Amino acid sequence: MTLKPVLAALALCSASVLAEPAPIALAIHGGAGTIDPAKMSADTRAAVQAKLDEALTSGYAVLKRGDSALDAVEAAVRVLEDSPLFNAGVGAVYTWDEGHELDASIMDGATLEAGAVAGVRTVKNPITLARHVMTDSPHVMLAGAGAEAFAAEQGLPQVANSHFDTESRLRSLKDAKAKIEAQEAVNHKAAVERLDTPFKMGTVGAVALDQGGNLAAATSTGGMTAKRWGRIGDSPVIGAGTYADNESCAVSATGHGEYFIRYNVAADICARVKYQGVTLEAASNTVIMERLKGVGGTGGVITVDPQGRVAMPFNTGGMYRASIDGQGNKVIAIWQEALE
Amino acid sequence: MTLKPVLAALALCSASVLAEPAPIALAIHGGAGTIDPAKMSADTRAAVQAKLDEALTSGYAVLKRGDSALDAVEAAVRVLEDSPLFNAGVGAVYTWDEGHELDASIMDGATLEAGAVAGVRTVKNPITLARHVMTDSPHVMLAGAGAEAFAAEQGLPQVANSHFDTESRLRSLKDAKAKIEAQEAVNHKAAVERLDTPFKMGTVGAVALDQGGNLAAATSTGGMTAKRWGRIGDSPVIGAGTYADNESCAVSATGHGEYFIRYNVAADICARVKYQGVTLEAASNTVIMERLKGVGGTGGVITVDPQGRVAMPFNTGGMYRASIDGQGNKVIAIWQEALE
């Protein structure tokens, strides 16, 4: 036996290893909630599916051409912000005062740099403002009128607050206010806590792994229907609604934000991966299906790790989501089963 | 040999075990920074020492009489908020527009309930408002004018924004603005990042363990000198500036807030204790002296665990701090060595 065939085989093998492209992966969500299949028309379902596909495709194209995970998550979230189907940007829920206050955040897993905005009213794409906060301000988190002044300095497109209006969200607000006011004589806190889940939820987000092995996460929301007092939820809170660290994973959350802040959900999933050495799937499931579910914290997360593995657990009836993992497997789903 | 003396000894021993009171512990801080000993007058040093002692004593008295860790941290922080010596409440730094925007948060380690406020201008004691957000609102985090409307509904004492004025902080603002404006033509971000550490730091906080074995943490601040655009630092961000979990520890942070948000400092220390099984001291030191210091993130933390152990590492020249640990050891310190 000569060495030739062995060397040839080794050469082939090594070439194939070299030719193997670095994995890329993207996952997006459009919010978790009860989402009763019986109450969703075929038209709505098709529209949601098409928009999730469009957002996924937009972000994935960024990764395929070799651009950054940050660019990919921003691109995907912008598509969802611009759609009236989801509670972020156009289609954001209404505050108690019949306006919209938008929150968003973005994080770079390579550098742990992050940007977040809370309570902005006139910035067309809050996720892009969050990215400018990260790259062009000395701060991580800006709020309210101050954040809008910064947006103006940065030359970002501004719109009237009514740009985000939709009829269906206005009906939801009136419904929520009636329910709260009917019980408010007793206790405002209890009245809000008794509200049905759909009023409290809805967020969009994306997580990505790029060819350079970098992770990123982004989240954007209109928050909770009928929110008052300048309420800030988990979406702009780094560690709660959004976290990304190349050493562990990237996470974007959706759900009853107060629980996600208290349980430090996004960073806790990354901490479990990093310190306990468990898989992304195990860490995500433990936090969402055990820890949060056990205390009534409704919602879900989308997550991706440096190997391109994706986990998207939720403890609600459904979660609008879509992903292409590191092996190229594509999923679009609302309930447990994929739609196609 | 009869059994009598043995039984008597056992009875005595058991009585002594029963009589051993559950440990209580309290640690407080008044901010970390360069704090040059050569530049601090003996009078200022004595005043700082006396005020730290007063805050410590106030909080510890709460624990000694069997009240909750939450009550203790709130009591201690209120003393520091009411003192012009520290950057919280009276003595808060000035914003770019020569006002004060105050942030605070509080967390209950027994229930993981939390409350936080950001950018409030007229609430006398922001830490007390944060506690009301926790107990009397359905939310965790409220900001700006909305948070003040909630404070008014709760009947909390309100003051003019000028209540928080101090001459020395106004001088610091003018100094900071001059330095920023001198460089701003180039790049605002770089100008702020080049500012000396003292302009970016200063916070007060407390962590406690009560007789019931419950932990709590509280943090309050005026934020960063000359801050703009509604900047929110780490103090009101649960997981960054404040975290408490009976299963691991309670943490209150002080330092360059942007780093503390990005590195999820308070919750990361608790996660290391919980998932890595390392001591509180090891976890705190790793995060402050290695992880943060390595990237230029200046500051420190005060921490306490369910056994009443206290760790207070800082990577700056000094940190105003004081503690009584579970064994009754009392420390008041600014630099590495205790003051007395």
XYZ file of C-alpha atoms in Angstrom:
680
model
C 0.000 0.000 0.000
C 1.402 3.359 -0.959
C 0.634 6.542 0.882
C -0.786 8.199 -2.207
C -4.489 7.381 -1.803
C -4.338 8.303 1.873
C -2.715 11.658 1.111
C -5.216 12.308 -1.637
C -8.057 11.550 0.741
C -6.538 13.839 3.381
C -6.114 16.613 0.826
C -9.733 16.247 -0.220
C -10.876 16.249 3.364
C -8.802 19.318 4.211
C -10.070 21.157 1.115
C -13.619 20.358 2.111
C -12.964 21.701 5.614
C -11.490 24.865 4.154
C -14.347 25.234 1.710
C -16.987 24.771 4.423
C -18.356 28.299 4.891
C -18.612 29.622 8.436
C -22.169 29.102 9.669
C -24.600 31.998 9.598
C -27.952 32.045 11.350
C -30.872 34.374 11.943
C -33.997 34.177 14.075
C -36.758 36.768 14.344
C -39.933 37.147 16.366
C -43.071 39.236 16.114
C -44.282 38.750 19.675
C -45.719 36.021 21.881
C -49.257 35.761 23.237
C -52.410 33.698 23.413
C -52.849 33.918 19.586
C -55.940 31.712 19.298
C -55.797 29.821 15.949
C -59.605 29.743 15.856
C -59.736 33.542 15.936
C -57.163 34.175 13.213
C -58.459 34.429 9.658
C -56.636 32.656 6.862
C -55.868 36.066 5.353
C -54.240 37.355 8.538
C -52.281 34.171 8.929
C -51.005 34.447 5.359
C -50.120 38.115 5.847
C -48.201 37.393 9.067
C -46.391 34.486 7.444
C -45.438 36.590 4.422
C -44.144 39.457 6.573
C -42.107 37.145 8.811
C -40.645 35.605 5.665
C -39.831 39.052 4.280
C -38.078 40.143 7.500
C -36.160 36.855 7.689
C -35.127 37.092 4.054
C -34.012 40.718 4.422
C -31.808 39.940 7.410
C -30.472 36.707 5.959
C -29.419 38.415 2.717
C -27.233 40.717 4.821
C -25.514 37.733 6.432
C -25.121 35.865 3.136
C -23.266 38.741 1.526
C -20.860 38.739 4.488
C -22.111 41.781 6.346
C -22.403 41.961 10.113
C -24.872 40.374 12.506
C -25.630 43.927 13.681
C -26.639 44.958 10.156
C -28.766 41.815 9.839
C -30.750 42.268 13.054
C -31.314 45.955 12.323
C -32.540 45.168 8.794
C -34.925 42.450 9.983
C -36.346 44.566 12.817
C -36.921 47.538 10.494
C -39.154 45.396 8.278
C -41.210 44.407 11.333
C -41.320 48.002 12.653
C -42.670 49.204 9.319
C -45.448 46.587 9.299
C -48.796 47.286 11.024
C -49.080 43.598 11.930
C -46.752 43.792 14.932
C -46.493 45.868 18.117
C -43.459 47.987 17.140
C -43.177 51.083 14.949
C -46.327 51.276 12.800
C -48.906 49.160 14.616
C -47.514 49.943 18.063
C -50.065 49.771 20.860
C -51.470 52.978 22.361
C -50.575 54.498 25.708
C -53.278 55.533 28.179
C -53.208 58.999 26.562
C -53.828 57.589 23.070
C -50.305 58.117 21.811
C -47.397 55.788 21.138
C -44.160 55.549 23.149
C -41.621 53.302 21.522
C -38.719 51.405 23.082
C -35.856 49.586 21.370
C -32.376 48.227 21.988
C -29.524 46.595 20.111
C -26.346 44.837 21.255
C -23.107 43.715 19.638
C -21.885 40.377 20.982
C -18.318 41.018 19.821
C -17.746 44.159 21.898
C -20.692 44.115 24.324
C -21.485 47.584 23.048
C -25.160 48.409 23.270
C -27.693 51.138 22.541
C -31.240 51.624 23.798
C -34.046 54.173 23.624
C -37.182 54.435 25.729
C -40.360 56.424 25.269
C -39.638 57.936 21.846
C -42.631 59.305 19.960
C -41.475 60.648 16.603
C -38.581 58.485 15.396
C -39.642 56.402 12.414
C -37.402 53.427 13.206
C -36.512 53.213 16.901
C -34.080 50.327 16.301
C -31.961 52.545 14.068
C -31.937 55.245 16.753
C -30.810 52.617 19.288
C -27.939 51.731 16.968
C -26.945 55.396 16.697
C -26.983 55.649 20.497
C -24.546 52.734 20.525
C -22.199 54.052 17.879
C -22.516 57.843 18.052
C -23.269 58.758 21.655
C -21.186 58.189 24.770
C -24.236 56.546 26.378
C -26.125 53.254 26.265
C -29.668 54.369 27.099
C -31.541 57.567 26.197
C -35.144 58.387 27.032
C -38.027 60.618 25.979
C -37.584 64.082 24.538
C -33.833 63.875 25.104
C -33.603 60.785 22.908
C -35.560 62.612 20.206
C -33.244 65.602 20.362
C -30.355 63.188 19.815
C -32.245 61.593 16.886
C -32.670 65.035 15.326
C -28.941 65.758 15.755
C -28.220 62.465 14.029
C -30.501 63.384 11.146
C -32.782 60.373 11.530
C -36.189 60.451 9.791
C -38.864 61.841 12.087
C -42.602 61.387 11.746
C -45.740 62.557 13.522
C -46.757 60.277 16.381
C -49.898 59.457 14.343
C -47.632 57.717 11.800
C -47.789 54.694 14.131
C -51.628 54.661 14.381
C -53.721 51.637 13.473
C -57.467 51.170 13.950
C -57.199 47.768 15.579
C -54.757 48.982 18.258
C -57.024 51.920 19.046
C -59.911 49.505 19.618
C -57.632 47.455 21.909
C -56.793 50.558 23.909
C -60.448 51.446 24.427
C -61.185 47.885 25.446
C -58.254 47.815 27.890
C -59.145 51.185 29.438
C -62.745 50.141 29.955
C -61.590 46.976 31.715
C -59.080 48.837 33.892
C -61.487 51.637 34.798
C -64.217 49.167 35.722
C -61.942 47.761 38.419
C -59.856 50.761 39.244
C -61.948 51.934 42.154
C -60.545 48.876 43.879
C -56.883 48.876 42.865
C -55.079 50.003 39.719
C -52.309 47.463 40.120
C -54.739 44.564 40.420
C -56.819 45.909 37.509
C -53.806 45.944 35.187
C -52.647 42.557 36.418
C -56.074 41.067 35.658
C -55.962 42.320 32.051
C -55.813 39.618 29.425
C -52.353 38.701 28.213
C -52.735 40.194 24.694
C -52.839 43.698 26.160
C -49.475 43.261 27.847
C -47.454 41.707 25.083
C -46.131 42.093 21.606
C -42.618 42.982 20.609
C -40.421 42.313 17.610
C -36.822 41.203 17.621
C -33.972 39.467 15.862
C -30.789 37.609 16.748
C -28.024 36.713 14.317
C -24.689 35.000 13.814
C -22.505 36.374 11.009
C -19.669 34.836 8.969
C -17.138 36.425 11.312
C -18.577 34.463 14.231
C -20.126 37.566 15.780
C -23.512 37.590 17.470
C -26.012 40.461 17.723
C -29.488 40.987 19.158
C -32.155 43.645 18.616
C -35.608 44.265 20.084
C -38.287 46.920 19.421
C -41.753 47.488 20.853
C -44.678 49.781 21.510
C -44.878 48.271 24.987
C -48.031 47.492 26.943
C -51.489 48.670 25.848
C -52.799 51.563 27.984
C -49.437 51.978 29.722
C -49.126 55.041 31.938
C -46.619 57.000 33.951
C -43.778 56.657 31.436
C -43.676 52.882 31.917
C -40.533 51.265 30.491
C -40.693 47.550 29.772
C -37.941 45.023 29.173
C -37.282 45.724 25.480
C -34.855 48.646 26.019
C -33.317 47.097 29.132
C -29.999 45.471 28.243
C -29.918 42.122 30.086
C -33.713 41.829 30.245
C -35.148 42.061 26.704
C -31.888 41.998 24.756
C -28.412 40.544 25.290
C -25.577 39.370 23.058
C -22.166 38.000 23.990
C -19.956 36.083 21.534
C -18.884 33.873 24.444
C -22.376 32.481 24.943
C -25.383 33.586 22.885
C -27.686 36.332 21.603
C -31.224 36.710 22.930
C -34.267 38.844 22.100
C -37.301 38.484 24.359
C -41.031 39.108 24.106
C -43.593 38.858 26.857
C -44.833 40.440 30.061
C -41.895 42.815 30.394
C -41.939 43.303 34.145
C -41.106 39.619 34.666
C -38.368 39.748 32.047
C -36.706 42.652 33.885
C -36.979 41.057 37.331
C -35.648 37.721 36.079
C -32.928 39.345 33.934
C -34.063 36.939 31.246
C -31.811 37.617 28.243
C -28.573 37.823 30.246
C -29.585 34.914 32.487
C -29.869 32.587 29.484
C -26.368 33.662 28.375
C -25.035 33.268 31.950
C -26.351 29.711 32.153
C -24.705 28.822 28.827
C -21.443 30.389 29.950
C -21.219 29.337 33.597
C -23.170 26.078 33.694
C -21.934 24.832 30.335
C -25.440 23.748 29.321
C -26.676 23.992 25.729
C -28.483 27.052 24.435
C -31.656 24.986 24.150
C -31.432 23.739 27.741
C -30.728 27.223 29.130
C -33.542 28.832 27.114
C -36.038 26.138 28.062
C -35.181 26.266 31.750
C -35.656 30.027 31.919
C -38.850 30.241 29.838
C -40.617 26.926 30.524
C -39.650 26.468 34.180
C -38.410 29.575 35.918
C -40.697 32.149 34.259
C -43.674 29.864 33.732
C -43.538 28.865 37.395
C -44.188 32.441 38.510
C -46.698 33.376 35.804
C -44.218 35.239 33.620
C -45.666 34.799 30.135
C -43.603 35.136 26.963
C -40.771 33.697 24.967
C -37.331 34.278 23.495
C -35.415 33.757 20.297
C -31.785 32.752 20.762
C -28.745 31.834 18.696
C -25.276 30.631 19.697
C -21.829 30.848 18.032
C -22.388 27.451 16.357
C -25.532 28.720 14.666
C -27.904 26.707 16.818
C -31.289 28.367 17.316
C -33.759 27.899 20.203
C -37.117 29.703 20.373
C -39.109 28.527 23.430
C -42.324 30.260 24.543
C -44.781 29.488 27.333
C -47.781 31.182 25.685
C -50.279 29.879 23.144
C -48.094 31.068 20.291
C -45.147 33.172 19.232
C -44.716 34.702 15.766
C -41.252 33.566 14.758
C -39.008 32.484 11.904
C -35.436 31.294 11.633
C -32.705 29.857 9.458
C -30.168 28.027 11.596
C -26.473 27.372 10.951
C -27.299 24.276 8.927
C -29.676 26.155 6.681
C -32.918 24.804 8.182
C -35.709 27.313 7.724
C -38.774 27.557 9.962
C -41.738 29.942 9.973
C -44.184 29.325 12.800
C -46.857 30.782 15.066
C -47.905 27.799 17.200
C -45.873 24.722 18.137
C -45.879 23.331 14.593
C -44.154 25.144 11.733
C -46.554 26.697 9.228
C -45.075 24.928 6.231
C -19.689 7.975 84.222
C -23.351 8.881 84.111
C -25.019 10.421 81.113
C -26.116 13.433 83.085
C -23.215 15.822 82.417
C -23.242 14.881 78.723
C -26.956 15.554 78.446
C -26.557 18.811 80.303
C -23.777 19.836 77.943
C -25.895 18.880 74.959
C -28.837 20.866 76.313
C -26.603 23.879 76.826
C -25.152 23.527 73.354
C -28.589 23.192 71.787
C -29.859 26.206 73.720
C -26.887 28.178 72.540
C -27.595 27.153 68.938
C -31.214 28.159 69.348
C -30.242 31.409 71.003
C -27.775 32.283 68.245
C -29.576 35.074 66.419
C -29.870 34.854 62.632
C -27.117 36.957 61.065
C -27.948 40.449 59.853
C -25.703 42.553 57.664
C -25.699 45.907 55.922
C -23.331 47.599 53.482
C -23.673 51.065 51.997
C -21.767 53.142 49.477
C -21.571 56.800 48.570
C -19.882 56.390 45.185
C -16.529 55.379 43.720
C -14.001 57.594 41.979
C -10.479 58.910 41.975
C -10.991 60.562 45.408
C -7.458 61.882 45.895
C -6.579 61.807 49.641
C -4.256 64.779 49.141
C -7.137 66.902 47.870
C -9.616 66.054 50.633
C -9.605 68.324 53.680
C -9.749 66.803 57.134
C -13.132 68.490 57.608
C -14.601 66.912 54.478
C -13.206 63.545 55.413
C -14.745 63.801 58.868
C -18.090 64.924 57.416
C -18.160 62.028 54.928
C -17.212 59.564 57.628
C -19.921 60.861 59.963
C -22.596 60.726 57.268
C -21.650 57.184 56.218
C -21.808 56.192 59.876
C -25.217 57.826 60.240
C -26.620 56.046 57.156
C -25.163 52.719 58.298
C -26.538 53.148 61.797
C -29.991 54.105 60.496
C -30.226 51.034 58.294
C -28.719 48.693 60.859
C -31.190 49.794 63.531
C -33.985 48.657 61.195
C -32.411 45.204 60.896
C -31.698 44.914 64.622
C -35.313 45.493 65.527
C -36.303 42.689 63.155
C -37.639 44.731 60.260
C -37.009 43.886 56.610
C -33.905 44.237 54.468
C -36.051 46.374 52.144
C -36.817 48.805 54.982
C -33.127 48.900 55.913
C -31.786 49.699 52.439
C -34.449 52.343 51.899
C -33.670 53.986 55.258
C -29.917 54.023 54.598
C -30.281 55.402 51.071
C -32.645 58.160 52.228
C -29.968 59.454 54.611
C -27.491 59.594 51.730
C -30.034 61.194 49.361
C -30.700 63.926 51.916
C -26.983 64.718 52.288
C -25.260 67.197 49.937
C -22.045 65.153 50.179
C -23.121 62.502 47.671
C -24.402 62.426 44.082
C -28.030 61.476 44.822
C -30.973 63.597 45.966
C -29.575 66.833 47.424
C -26.083 67.152 45.967
C -27.003 65.418 42.707
C -24.896 66.465 39.736
C -26.339 68.814 37.113
C -27.542 67.900 33.654
C -26.344 69.797 30.592
C -29.360 72.125 31.036
C -28.425 72.926 34.654
C -31.145 70.825 36.226
C -31.177 67.506 38.027
C -32.587 64.230 36.736
C -32.601 61.525 39.363
C -32.607 57.744 38.942
C -33.166 55.051 41.569
C -34.077 51.391 41.960
C -34.801 48.861 44.682
C -35.137 45.069 44.647
C -36.455 42.430 47.015
C -34.338 39.263 46.998
C -37.164 37.158 48.451
C -39.648 37.751 45.624
C -37.460 39.288 42.896
C -39.926 42.175 42.887
C -38.324 45.433 41.847
C -39.073 49.092 41.276
C -37.132 51.758 39.396
C -37.489 55.378 38.313
C -35.482 57.338 35.771
C -35.225 61.036 35.080
C -37.386 62.343 37.926
C -36.974 66.004 38.806
C -39.252 66.860 41.717
C -39.481 63.814 43.976
C -37.665 64.452 47.257
C -36.546 60.847 47.785
C -36.325 58.893 44.527
C -35.596 55.624 46.371
C -38.965 55.837 48.109
C -40.675 56.426 44.767
C -38.882 53.355 43.380
C -40.278 51.343 46.284
C -43.792 52.606 45.558
C -43.369 51.600 41.913
C -42.531 48.107 43.174
C -45.392 47.795 45.629
C -48.155 50.023 44.251
C -47.847 49.990 40.453
C -48.147 47.076 38.038
C -44.785 48.097 36.562
C -41.083 47.850 37.388
C -39.708 50.964 35.700
C -41.248 54.439 35.240
C -39.599 57.451 33.656
C -39.807 61.224 33.472
C -43.018 63.194 33.830
C -45.009 59.959 33.966
C -43.070 58.797 37.021
C -43.756 62.154 38.677
C -47.474 61.880 37.977
C -47.389 58.498 39.691
C -45.468 60.027 42.625
C -48.164 62.684 42.968
C -50.897 60.024 42.929
C -49.017 58.222 45.670
C -48.833 61.408 47.724
C -45.043 61.461 47.935
C -43.327 64.712 49.009
C -42.459 66.853 45.996
C -39.908 69.649 45.861
C -38.678 72.190 43.340
C -35.822 70.884 41.199
C -33.630 73.543 42.878
C -34.027 71.624 46.156
C -31.190 69.407 44.881
C -28.833 72.321 44.043
C -25.340 72.622 45.495
C -22.672 75.170 44.611
C -19.896 72.623 44.183
C -21.881 70.522 41.692
C -22.714 73.630 39.674
C -18.990 74.420 39.422
C -18.382 70.836 38.286
C -21.002 71.224 35.571
C -19.433 74.403 34.239
C -16.038 72.749 34.270
C -17.360 69.657 32.455
C -19.237 71.682 29.822
C -16.162 73.790 29.095
C -14.102 70.633 28.614
C -16.716 68.991 26.391
C -17.329 72.106 24.291
C -13.609 72.611 23.763
C -13.443 69.237 22.027
C -16.918 68.965 20.642
C -16.118 70.330 17.226
C -14.288 67.064 16.785
C -16.635 64.494 18.306
C -19.097 64.682 21.203
C -18.700 61.023 22.042
C -14.935 61.275 22.289
C -15.208 64.525 24.256
C -17.398 62.913 26.908
C -15.256 59.798 26.989
C -12.151 61.922 27.602
C -13.749 63.634 30.612
C -12.144 62.872 33.953
C -13.689 60.038 35.921
C -15.184 62.221 38.692
C -17.643 63.732 36.225
C -19.038 60.333 35.306
C -19.454 58.777 38.689
C -21.104 59.038 42.035
C -24.059 57.058 43.257
C -25.314 55.905 46.628
C -26.588 52.489 47.534
C -27.224 49.866 50.162
C -27.526 46.082 50.410
C -28.862 44.186 53.404
C -29.597 40.793 54.944
C -32.414 40.697 57.500
C -33.235 38.268 60.331
C -35.629 36.416 58.058
C -32.767 35.590 55.686
C -34.021 37.983 53.015
C -31.742 40.139 50.891
C -32.456 43.557 49.363
C -30.564 46.127 47.309
C -31.144 49.821 46.571
C -29.324 52.409 44.458
C -29.915 56.136 43.839
C -28.072 58.723 41.776
C -28.037 62.042 39.980
C -26.169 60.310 37.166
C -23.368 61.754 35.081
C -22.389 65.447 35.176
C -23.547 67.362 32.074
C -25.599 64.414 30.852
C -27.838 65.091 27.874
C -30.580 63.549 25.755
C -32.394 61.936 28.686
C -29.415 59.679 29.414
C -30.229 56.789 31.761
C -27.328 55.150 33.568
C -27.086 51.812 35.345
C -28.618 52.809 38.686
C -32.282 52.315 37.652
C -31.496 49.311 35.460
C -32.330 46.113 37.323
C -29.466 43.690 36.651
C -26.935 46.458 35.991
C -26.832 48.795 39.013
C -29.043 46.816 41.373
C -29.889 43.141 41.871
C -31.019 40.973 44.778
C -31.838 37.282 44.879
C -32.035 35.276 48.119
C -30.484 32.349 46.245
C -27.223 34.191 45.656
C -26.613 37.783 46.773
C -27.602 41.451 46.752
C -25.569 44.029 44.826
C -25.558 47.815 44.453
C -23.096 49.318 41.975
C -21.399 52.651 41.424
C -19.238 53.672 38.517
C -19.222 54.496 34.829
C -22.807 53.356 34.250
C -22.547 52.498 30.564
C -20.075 49.703 31.365
C -22.232 48.439 34.202
C -25.222 48.119 31.851
C -23.271 46.407 29.068
C -21.622 43.967 31.489
C -24.879 43.379 33.420
C -22.734 43.801 36.511
C -25.086 43.330 39.473
C -26.866 40.278 38.040
C -23.617 38.813 36.682
C -22.106 38.723 40.182
C -25.211 36.900 41.441
C -25.135 34.530 38.429
C -21.506 33.596 39.127
C -22.321 32.858 42.772
C -25.336 30.783 41.772
C -24.065 28.914 38.718
C -20.320 28.683 39.321
C -20.623 28.087 43.059
C -17.837 30.564 43.793
C -17.855 32.780 46.880
C -19.385 36.239 46.854
C -15.920 37.708 47.263
C -14.501 35.770 44.311
C -17.428 36.642 42.049
C -17.334 40.334 42.971
C -13.578 40.553 42.541
C -13.595 38.802 39.186
C -16.242 41.147 37.779
C -14.840 44.414 39.166
C -11.073 43.805 39.273
C -10.702 41.668 36.136
C -13.621 41.827 33.736
C -14.529 45.519 34.131
C -11.036 46.787 34.864
C -9.753 45.016 31.775
C -11.988 47.083 29.504
C -11.658 50.400 31.341
C -14.954 50.146 33.201
C -14.293 52.122 36.376
C -16.287 51.660 39.562
C -17.170 49.286 42.349
C -19.926 47.347 44.090
C -21.168 46.555 47.560
C -22.481 43.021 47.996
C -23.901 40.793 50.714
C -24.877 37.111 50.687
C -27.369 35.041 52.732
C -24.633 34.168 55.279
C -24.022 37.856 55.954
C -20.675 37.963 54.188
C -19.867 41.355 52.676
C -17.571 42.148 49.716
C -16.957 45.703 48.467
C -14.350 45.685 45.668
C -13.612 48.806 43.573
C -11.104 49.457 40.804
C -10.900 53.224 41.341
C -8.785 55.270 43.732
C -11.472 55.082 46.376
C -15.070 54.232 47.195
C -17.056 55.771 50.033
C -18.398 52.761 51.900
C -19.355 51.296 55.249
C -20.597 47.935 56.443
C -21.443 45.704 59.367
C -21.189 42.060 58.332
C -22.988 39.011 59.725
C -20.392 38.618 62.448
C -20.804 42.201 63.590
C -17.557 43.550 62.085
C -17.930 47.241 61.308
C -15.936 49.077 58.634
C -16.025 52.677 57.416
C -13.627 53.395 54.549
C -12.809 55.567 51.566
C -9.504 54.127 50.319
C -8.173 50.596 50.723
C -7.612 50.942 54.470
C -10.522 51.449 56.862
C -10.695 54.932 58.359
C -10.637 53.746 61.950
